[in-house]
Amino acid sequence: MSVHYQRHGDIGVIQIDSPPVNALGHAVRSGLINALEEGIADTHASALVLLANGRTFIAGADIREFGKPPQAPLLPDVVSQLEACPKPLIASLHGTALGGGLEVALGCHYRVALTDTRVGLPEVKLGLLPGAGGTQRLPRLVGVERALEMITSGRFVGAEEALEAGIIDAISDAPTPLEAGLAAAKKVLNAEQACRITGELPPPAANAQAIAATLEHLTQSSPALFSPFRIIEAIEACVTAQSLQAGLRRERELFLACMDSPQRAGLIHLFFAARSPHVVPDAEKNSAANVSRYNNVALLGEHPLFERLKKVAQRAGITLTNKPTDTTELCLLAPDSQTDDGSALPGGIPVIALQEIDTPGRSESMLSLIIVANSDIVELANISAEPLIQQQAALTLKALRINVVVSQQRSLLNAMHDAMQQVSADEQQSALEKISISIAEQGFCYRESDIDLLAVEALGYPRHLGGPHRQATLAAAAKDAQK
């Protein structure tokens, strides 16, 4: 069961259990309504606590439902029913409460969070706005200026800041959400803590200066984006609407406009593209043993990337050395290193040769790691290694917190960069779209979405378009439809 109800003394507990991140799929939404009704009907329960099992509270929408027709109950209705609960309803947060997860918490009457909790409304990153009351309830708690900043940026807020801002009511050092929630519920019942029904709070004071400043910032930084400007309209409605319900209706209209925007489809395309770009297809199927990362890595030469790796290696459980040893499983070779490309390394240890974009790579290297300055993403190109070796190397880099995209035969980044260098700045977007088709046809990418991800994250292709290959494919399909 995704959601179940049980009572602890005179406190009812609604517990979400939908691993891995308690996403708000249909089963969870339905389960919340059923458990809430059970808690309200329980005459022995004087207050209710809502919490989640596992490593996090509700981390947002269920990505498995993206692009599918919505099924009742819709999240706005769930949040409204939570808020209308006749008994005190306490949300006990831990891990992350993001997007719809925070909107669920805002529908509760009191919010307590463990110290590690982070909250946020990151829908803007998917071309959307919070569609279950986030733009109407958050401003009532934190005011217009902070709500604008949080929702248009989509940034996460730690527990301390959330408490200071008024998003949550208390921070608990209890070891579990259950203990934190029960303790908070007892304080509410004993009148030691007061509940706040967010929707019953007055709308925030008008702040024309904050709205004007946000409009100016967005116009300068991201004028082509659609959803951030709709977020401003929704928050303005929070200030001017005659009631919460009127504000929620306006929020819903603006949410549906974002859903219909092509930008939403492009940004969600990139969201899925970023989920597993480090996976080498069929590498595990072609291996007799489970694919695992390398745990002993030698860093040969000097490079800024190596300094980043050293900061996280211990936590990742990976041992780094500055020269090969008897236990070394993988070598990373800096561009300035004088070490041979592997011929002098003991036992034929796999070697990854680092290569700055648009610079010559080491001709004998089986694996190349292409790096772009000021970008957090890298490309691991398989020149002549076995797929299993590339996969193990990619898993190692991922464990070291490097965002890595795998490719084969030829570097995708270098191919796209070369195409950009041959045209004027005004023609570079078109050049990327053209070369993306050639890259895919020649089989250099494992997934066409990898081209899009690298172009956006490393080469500055407009994010809201979803990537050059996506745009080129859409253009080709539209052309064919006109024939």
Coordinates of C-alpha atoms in Angstrom, one line a residue:
M1 CA 0.0 0.0 0.0
S2 CA 1.3 3.5 -0.9
V3 CA -0.4 5.2 2.1
H4 CA -1.7 3.8 5.3
Y5 CA -3.2 5.1 8.5
Q6 CA -2.6 4.0 12.1
R7 CA -3.1 5.6 15.5
H8 CA -0.5 6.2 18.2
G9 CA -2.4 7.0 21.4
D10 CA -4.7 9.9 20.5
I11 CA -2.7 10.9 17.4
G12 CA -3.5 9.5 14.0
V13 CA -0.6 9.0 11.6
I14 CA -0.9 9.1 7.8
Q15 CA 2.2 7.4 6.4
I16 CA 3.3 7.5 2.8
D17 CA 5.4 4.5 1.7
S18 CA 6.1 4.7 -2.0
P19 CA 9.8 4.2 -2.7
P20 CA 12.2 5.5 -3.8
V21 CA 11.1 9.1 -3.3
N22 CA 7.4 9.0 -2.3
A23 CA 6.4 10.7 -5.6
L24 CA 2.9 11.9 -5.9
G25 CA 1.6 9.4 -8.4
H26 CA -2.1 8.5 -8.6
A27 CA -1.8 5.7 -6.0
V28 CA -0.3 8.1 -3.5
R29 CA -2.8 10.9 -4.2
S30 CA -5.7 8.5 -3.8
G31 CA -4.1 7.0 -0.7
L32 CA -3.8 10.4 0.9
I33 CA -7.5 11.1 0.5
N34 CA -8.5 7.7 1.9
A35 CA -6.1 7.9 4.8
L36 CA -7.2 11.4 5.6
E37 CA -10.9 10.3 5.6
E38 CA -10.0 7.4 7.9
G39 CA -8.2 9.8 10.3
I40 CA -11.0 12.3 10.4
A41 CA -13.5 9.5 11.1
D42 CA -11.3 8.0 13.9
T43 CA -13.0 9.4 17.0
H44 CA -10.0 8.5 19.2
A45 CA -7.6 10.7 17.1
S46 CA -7.5 14.3 18.3
A47 CA -4.8 15.3 15.8
L48 CA -3.2 13.9 12.6
V49 CA 0.4 13.7 11.5
L50 CA 1.4 13.3 7.8
L51 CA 4.9 11.8 7.1
A52 CA 6.7 9.6 4.7
N53 CA 8.9 6.5 5.1
G54 CA 12.4 6.1 3.5
R55 CA 15.1 8.7 2.9
T56 CA 12.8 11.6 2.0
F57 CA 9.4 13.2 2.3
I58 CA 7.6 13.8 -1.0
A59 CA 10.2 14.7 -3.6
G60 CA 7.6 15.9 -6.2
A61 CA 5.6 14.6 -9.0
D62 CA 5.8 11.0 -10.4
I63 CA 7.8 11.2 -13.6
R64 CA 6.2 8.0 -14.8
E65 CA 3.0 10.1 -15.3
F66 CA 4.6 12.8 -17.4
G67 CA 2.8 13.2 -20.6
K68 CA -0.2 11.0 -19.6
P69 CA -3.8 12.2 -19.0
P70 CA -4.3 13.3 -15.4
Q71 CA -6.3 11.0 -13.1
A72 CA -8.5 12.2 -10.2
P73 CA -7.9 13.1 -7.5
L74 CA -5.7 15.9 -8.9
L75 CA -3.1 17.3 -6.5
P76 CA -4.9 20.7 -6.0
D77 CA -7.9 18.8 -4.7
V78 CA -5.8 16.7 -2.4
V79 CA -4.1 19.8 -0.9
S80 CA -7.5 21.5 -0.5
Q81 CA -8.9 18.5 1.3
L82 CA -5.8 18.4 3.6
E83 CA -6.2 22.0 4.4
A84 CA -9.9 21.6 5.2
C85 CA -9.2 18.8 7.7
P86 CA -11.3 19.6 10.9
K87 CA -8.5 18.2 13.1
P88 CA -5.0 19.7 13.6
L89 CA -2.9 18.3 10.8
I90 CA 0.9 18.3 11.3
A91 CA 3.4 17.6 8.4
S92 CA 6.6 16.0 9.6
L93 CA 9.3 16.7 6.9
H94 CA 12.7 15.1 6.3
G95 CA 15.0 14.8 3.3
T96 CA 13.3 16.9 0.6
A97 CA 9.9 18.4 0.3
L98 CA 9.9 19.6 -3.3
G99 CA 7.3 20.8 -5.8
G100 CA 4.0 19.0 -5.0
G101 CA 5.6 17.7 -1.8
L102 CA 6.0 21.2 -0.4
E103 CA 2.5 22.1 -1.6
V104 CA 1.2 19.1 0.3
A105 CA 3.0 20.4 3.4
L106 CA 1.7 23.9 2.9
G107 CA -1.8 22.4 3.0
C108 CA -1.2 21.1 6.4
H109 CA -1.7 23.2 9.5
Y110 CA 1.7 22.9 11.1
R111 CA 5.1 21.9 9.7
V112 CA 8.0 20.5 11.6
A113 CA 11.2 19.5 9.9
L114 CA 14.3 17.4 10.7
T115 CA 17.5 19.3 10.5
D116 CA 18.5 17.8 7.1
T117 CA 15.4 18.9 5.4
R118 CA 15.3 21.0 2.2
V119 CA 12.2 22.5 0.6
G120 CA 11.5 24.2 -2.7
L121 CA 9.3 24.7 -5.7
P122 CA 11.5 23.8 -8.7
E123 CA 8.7 23.5 -11.3
V124 CA 10.2 26.4 -13.3
K125 CA 13.1 24.1 -14.3
L126 CA 10.5 22.0 -16.2
G127 CA 8.8 25.0 -17.8
L128 CA 6.0 24.9 -15.3
L129 CA 4.8 26.7 -12.2
P130 CA 3.5 25.2 -8.9
G131 CA 0.0 24.1 -9.8
A132 CA -1.4 22.9 -6.5
G133 CA -1.5 26.2 -4.6
G134 CA 2.3 26.9 -4.3
T135 CA 2.0 30.4 -5.8
Q136 CA -1.0 31.2 -3.5
R137 CA 0.1 29.7 -0.2
L138 CA 3.8 30.3 -0.1
P139 CA 3.4 34.1 -0.5
R140 CA 1.0 34.1 2.4
L141 CA 3.8 32.7 4.5
V142 CA 6.9 34.5 3.2
G143 CA 5.7 37.6 1.4
V144 CA 5.9 38.5 -2.3
E145 CA 9.6 39.2 -2.6
R146 CA 10.8 35.9 -1.2
A147 CA 8.1 33.9 -3.0
L148 CA 9.1 35.5 -6.3
E149 CA 12.8 34.7 -5.7
M150 CA 12.2 31.1 -4.6
I151 CA 9.7 30.1 -7.3
T152 CA 11.2 31.8 -10.3
S153 CA 14.7 30.4 -9.4
G154 CA 13.4 27.0 -8.2
R155 CA 16.2 26.9 -5.6
F156 CA 16.1 24.6 -2.6
V157 CA 15.9 26.1 0.9
G158 CA 17.5 24.5 4.0
A159 CA 15.6 24.0 7.3
E160 CA 17.1 27.0 9.0
E161 CA 16.2 29.4 6.2
A162 CA 12.8 27.8 5.9
L163 CA 12.1 28.4 9.6
E164 CA 13.4 32.0 9.5
A165 CA 11.2 32.6 6.4
G166 CA 8.1 31.1 8.0
I167 CA 7.7 28.2 5.6
I168 CA 8.0 25.7 8.5
D169 CA 7.1 26.2 12.2
A170 CA 9.8 24.2 13.9
I171 CA 13.0 22.2 13.5
S172 CA 13.3 19.0 15.4
D173 CA 16.4 17.0 16.4
A174 CA 14.3 13.9 16.8
P175 CA 15.9 10.8 15.1
T176 CA 12.8 10.0 13.0
P177 CA 9.9 11.9 11.3
L178 CA 7.5 9.9 13.4
E179 CA 9.0 11.0 16.7
A180 CA 9.2 14.6 15.5
G181 CA 5.6 14.5 14.3
L182 CA 4.2 13.0 17.4
A183 CA 6.0 15.4 19.6
A184 CA 4.8 18.4 17.5
A185 CA 1.2 17.1 17.6
K186 CA 1.3 16.8 21.4
K187 CA 2.5 20.4 21.7
V188 CA -0.3 21.5 19.4
L189 CA -2.9 19.6 21.5
N190 CA -1.5 21.0 24.7
A191 CA -1.7 24.5 23.2
E192 CA 2.1 24.9 23.4
Q193 CA 2.2 25.5 19.6
A194 CA -0.4 27.2 17.4
C195 CA -1.4 25.9 14.0
R196 CA -1.5 28.1 10.9
I197 CA -4.0 27.2 8.2
T198 CA -2.1 28.8 5.3
G199 CA -5.1 29.3 3.1
E200 CA -6.9 31.3 5.8
L201 CA -4.0 33.7 6.3
P202 CA -4.4 37.1 4.7
P203 CA -2.9 37.6 1.2
P204 CA 0.6 39.2 1.3
A205 CA 1.0 42.9 1.1
A206 CA 1.5 44.3 -2.4
N207 CA 5.1 44.8 -3.4
A208 CA 5.3 46.5 -6.8
Q209 CA 9.0 47.1 -6.4
A210 CA 9.8 43.4 -6.0
I211 CA 7.6 42.5 -9.0
A212 CA 9.2 45.2 -11.1
A213 CA 12.7 44.1 -10.0
T214 CA 11.9 40.4 -10.8
L215 CA 10.5 41.4 -14.2
E216 CA 13.6 43.4 -15.1
H217 CA 15.9 40.5 -14.0
L218 CA 14.0 37.9 -16.0
T219 CA 13.8 40.2 -19.0
Q220 CA 17.6 40.6 -19.0
S221 CA 18.6 37.1 -18.0
S222 CA 16.0 34.8 -19.7
P223 CA 13.6 36.8 -21.9
A224 CA 12.7 33.8 -24.0
L225 CA 11.4 31.7 -21.1
F226 CA 7.6 31.4 -20.7
S227 CA 6.9 30.0 -17.2
P228 CA 8.9 32.5 -15.0
F229 CA 6.7 35.3 -16.3
R230 CA 3.5 33.3 -15.6
I231 CA 4.8 32.7 -12.1
I232 CA 4.9 36.5 -11.6
E233 CA 1.3 36.7 -12.8
A234 CA 0.2 34.0 -10.4
I235 CA 1.9 35.7 -7.4
E236 CA 0.2 39.0 -8.5
A237 CA -3.1 37.1 -8.4
C238 CA -2.3 36.0 -4.8
V239 CA -2.1 39.7 -3.9
T240 CA -5.1 40.9 -5.8
A241 CA -7.6 38.0 -5.9
Q242 CA -10.8 38.4 -3.9
S243 CA -10.2 35.0 -2.2
L244 CA -7.9 32.0 -2.0
Q245 CA -10.2 30.1 -4.4
A246 CA -10.1 32.9 -6.9
G247 CA -6.3 32.9 -6.7
L248 CA -6.2 29.2 -7.1
R249 CA -8.3 29.4 -10.2
R250 CA -6.0 31.9 -11.8
E251 CA -3.0 29.7 -10.8
R252 CA -4.6 26.8 -12.6
E253 CA -5.2 28.8 -15.7
L254 CA -1.5 29.8 -15.8
F255 CA -0.4 26.3 -15.0
L256 CA -2.3 24.9 -17.9
A257 CA -0.9 27.6 -20.2
C258 CA 2.6 26.4 -19.2
M259 CA 1.6 22.8 -19.8
D260 CA 0.6 23.8 -23.4
S261 CA 3.9 25.6 -24.0
P262 CA 6.5 23.9 -26.3
Q263 CA 9.1 25.0 -23.7
R264 CA 7.6 22.6 -21.2
A265 CA 8.1 19.7 -23.6
G266 CA 11.7 20.8 -24.3
L267 CA 12.6 21.1 -20.7
I268 CA 11.1 17.8 -19.7
H269 CA 13.0 16.2 -22.6
L270 CA 16.2 17.5 -21.0
F271 CA 15.1 16.3 -17.6
F272 CA 14.8 12.7 -18.9
A273 CA 18.0 13.1 -20.9
A274 CA 19.9 13.9 -17.7
R275 CA 18.8 10.8 -15.9
S276 CA 21.2 8.2 -17.1
P277 CA 23.6 9.6 -19.7
H278 CA 26.5 7.7 -18.0
V279 CA 24.9 4.3 -19.0
V280 CA 26.6 2.3 -21.7
P281 CA 23.8 0.2 -23.4
D282 CA 24.2 -3.5 -23.0
A283 CA 27.5 -3.3 -21.1
E284 CA 26.1 -5.2 -18.3
K285 CA 24.4 -7.8 -20.5
N286 CA 27.7 -8.5 -22.3
S287 CA 29.5 -9.0 -19.0
A288 CA 29.6 -12.3 -17.1
A289 CA 29.8 -10.4 -13.8
N290 CA 28.0 -7.4 -12.3
V291 CA 29.3 -4.1 -13.6
S292 CA 31.0 -2.2 -10.7
R293 CA 33.1 1.0 -10.5
Y294 CA 36.8 1.2 -9.9
N295 CA 37.8 2.0 -6.4
N296 CA 41.5 2.6 -6.8
V297 CA 42.4 5.4 -9.2
A298 CA 45.7 7.1 -10.1
L299 CA 45.8 10.7 -11.1
L300 CA 48.8 11.3 -13.4
G301 CA 49.9 14.9 -13.9
E302 CA 48.0 18.0 -12.8
H303 CA 44.6 19.4 -13.7
P304 CA 41.9 21.4 -11.9
L305 CA 39.5 18.5 -12.3
F306 CA 41.8 16.4 -10.1
E307 CA 41.5 18.9 -7.3
R308 CA 37.7 18.4 -7.4
L309 CA 38.1 14.7 -7.3
K310 CA 40.3 14.8 -4.3
K311 CA 37.7 16.7 -2.3
V312 CA 35.0 14.0 -2.7
A313 CA 37.1 10.8 -3.1
Q314 CA 37.1 9.8 0.6
R315 CA 33.3 10.2 1.0
A316 CA 32.8 8.2 -2.2
G317 CA 35.1 5.4 -0.9
I318 CA 37.6 5.8 -3.7
T319 CA 41.3 5.8 -3.2
L320 CA 43.3 8.3 -5.2
T321 CA 47.1 8.2 -5.8
N322 CA 49.5 10.3 -7.8
K323 CA 51.1 7.2 -9.5
P324 CA 50.1 3.7 -10.3
T325 CA 50.4 1.1 -7.5
D326 CA 49.8 -2.7 -7.3
T327 CA 46.1 -2.0 -6.5
T328 CA 45.5 0.7 -9.2
E329 CA 42.5 -0.1 -11.4
L330 CA 42.1 3.0 -13.5
C331 CA 44.4 6.0 -14.4
L332 CA 43.4 9.5 -15.3
L333 CA 46.0 11.2 -17.5
A334 CA 46.2 15.0 -17.5
P335 CA 46.9 16.7 -20.8
D336 CA 50.4 17.9 -19.6
S337 CA 51.4 14.5 -18.2
Q338 CA 54.5 13.0 -19.8
T339 CA 53.4 9.4 -19.0
D340 CA 52.8 7.2 -22.0
D341 CA 49.2 6.4 -22.9
G342 CA 49.2 3.2 -21.0
S343 CA 52.1 1.2 -22.5
A344 CA 54.3 1.8 -19.4
L345 CA 51.5 1.2 -16.9
P346 CA 51.5 -2.2 -15.0
G347 CA 49.0 -4.8 -15.9
G348 CA 47.4 -3.0 -18.8
I349 CA 45.4 -0.6 -16.5
P350 CA 42.7 1.3 -18.4
V351 CA 43.6 4.9 -19.0
I352 CA 41.4 7.9 -19.4
A353 CA 43.2 10.8 -21.2
L354 CA 41.8 14.2 -20.3
Q355 CA 41.3 16.5 -23.3
E356 CA 40.2 20.1 -23.3
I357 CA 37.6 20.7 -26.0
D358 CA 39.1 21.6 -29.4
T359 CA 42.5 20.4 -28.5
P360 CA 44.3 17.3 -29.9
G361 CA 43.7 14.1 -27.9
R362 CA 46.2 11.4 -27.3
S363 CA 46.1 9.2 -30.3
E364 CA 46.7 5.9 -28.4
S365 CA 44.2 6.5 -25.6
M366 CA 41.3 4.1 -25.5
L367 CA 39.1 6.5 -23.5
S368 CA 39.0 10.3 -23.7
L369 CA 37.4 12.6 -21.2
I370 CA 36.5 15.8 -23.0
I371 CA 36.2 18.9 -20.7
V372 CA 34.7 22.3 -21.4
A373 CA 35.7 25.2 -19.3
N374 CA 33.0 26.6 -16.9
S375 CA 30.8 23.5 -17.5
D376 CA 29.9 20.9 -14.9
I377 CA 29.4 18.2 -17.6
V378 CA 32.0 16.1 -19.3
E379 CA 32.0 13.5 -22.1
L380 CA 33.7 10.1 -21.8
A381 CA 34.3 9.0 -25.4
N382 CA 35.1 5.4 -26.1
I383 CA 37.7 5.3 -28.8
S384 CA 38.7 1.6 -28.7
A385 CA 38.0 0.2 -25.2
E386 CA 35.6 -2.6 -24.4
P387 CA 32.1 -1.3 -23.4
L388 CA 32.5 -2.9 -20.0
I389 CA 35.6 -0.8 -19.3
Q390 CA 33.9 2.4 -20.4
Q391 CA 31.0 1.6 -18.1
Q392 CA 33.1 0.9 -15.1
A393 CA 35.0 4.2 -15.7
A394 CA 31.8 6.1 -16.1
L395 CA 30.5 4.7 -12.8
T396 CA 33.7 5.7 -11.1
L397 CA 33.4 9.3 -12.4
K398 CA 29.7 9.4 -11.3
A399 CA 30.7 8.2 -7.8
L400 CA 33.2 11.1 -7.8
R401 CA 30.3 13.5 -8.5
I402 CA 31.2 14.2 -12.1
N403 CA 28.3 14.6 -14.5
V404 CA 29.4 12.3 -17.3
V405 CA 27.9 11.5 -20.7
V406 CA 29.2 8.5 -22.6
S407 CA 29.8 8.3 -26.3
Q408 CA 31.6 6.1 -28.8
Q409 CA 34.1 6.3 -31.7
R410 CA 34.2 10.1 -31.8
S411 CA 33.6 12.9 -29.3
L412 CA 30.2 14.5 -29.6
L413 CA 31.4 17.7 -28.0
N414 CA 34.3 18.1 -30.4
A415 CA 32.1 17.4 -33.4
M416 CA 29.6 20.0 -32.3
H417 CA 32.3 22.5 -31.4
D418 CA 34.0 22.1 -34.8
A419 CA 30.7 22.8 -36.5
M420 CA 30.2 26.0 -34.4
Q421 CA 33.7 27.3 -35.2
Q422 CA 33.0 27.2 -39.0
V423 CA 30.1 29.6 -38.9
S424 CA 29.3 33.1 -37.5
A425 CA 27.8 33.5 -34.0
D426 CA 24.3 34.0 -35.5
E427 CA 24.5 30.7 -37.4
Q428 CA 25.8 28.5 -34.5
Q429 CA 22.4 27.4 -33.3
S430 CA 21.5 26.2 -36.8
A431 CA 25.0 24.6 -37.2
L432 CA 24.4 22.6 -34.0
E433 CA 21.0 21.4 -35.3
K434 CA 22.5 20.3 -38.6
I435 CA 25.5 18.4 -37.1
S436 CA 23.3 16.7 -34.5
I437 CA 21.6 14.8 -37.3
S438 CA 24.9 13.7 -38.8
I439 CA 26.2 12.6 -35.4
A440 CA 23.2 10.5 -34.7
E441 CA 23.3 8.9 -38.2
Q442 CA 26.9 8.0 -37.8
G443 CA 26.3 6.3 -34.5
F444 CA 28.6 8.3 -32.3
C445 CA 26.0 8.7 -29.6
Y446 CA 24.4 6.0 -27.6
R447 CA 21.2 8.0 -27.2
E448 CA 20.1 11.0 -29.3
S449 CA 19.2 12.8 -26.2
D450 CA 22.9 12.7 -25.1
I451 CA 23.6 15.2 -28.0
D452 CA 21.0 17.5 -26.6
L453 CA 22.2 17.3 -23.1
L454 CA 25.8 18.1 -24.0
A455 CA 24.8 20.9 -26.4
V456 CA 22.7 22.6 -23.7
E457 CA 25.0 22.1 -20.7
A458 CA 28.4 22.6 -22.3
L459 CA 27.9 24.6 -25.5
G460 CA 25.1 27.1 -24.6
Y461 CA 22.3 25.8 -26.8
P462 CA 19.0 27.4 -25.5
R463 CA 17.7 25.1 -22.8
H464 CA 14.1 25.8 -23.4
L465 CA 14.3 24.4 -26.9
G466 CA 15.3 21.0 -25.5
G467 CA 18.5 20.6 -27.6
P468 CA 19.6 20.7 -31.3
H469 CA 18.7 17.2 -32.2
R470 CA 15.2 17.6 -30.8
Q471 CA 14.7 20.8 -32.7
A472 CA 16.1 19.3 -35.9
T473 CA 13.8 16.3 -35.6
L474 CA 10.8 18.5 -34.9
A475 CA 11.6 20.7 -37.9
A476 CA 12.0 17.6 -40.1
A477 CA 8.7 16.2 -38.9
A478 CA 6.9 19.5 -39.5
K479 CA 8.4 19.7 -43.0
D480 CA 7.2 16.1 -43.8
A481 CA 3.7 17.0 -42.5
Q482 CA 3.5 19.8 -45.0
K483 CA 4.2 17.6 -48.0

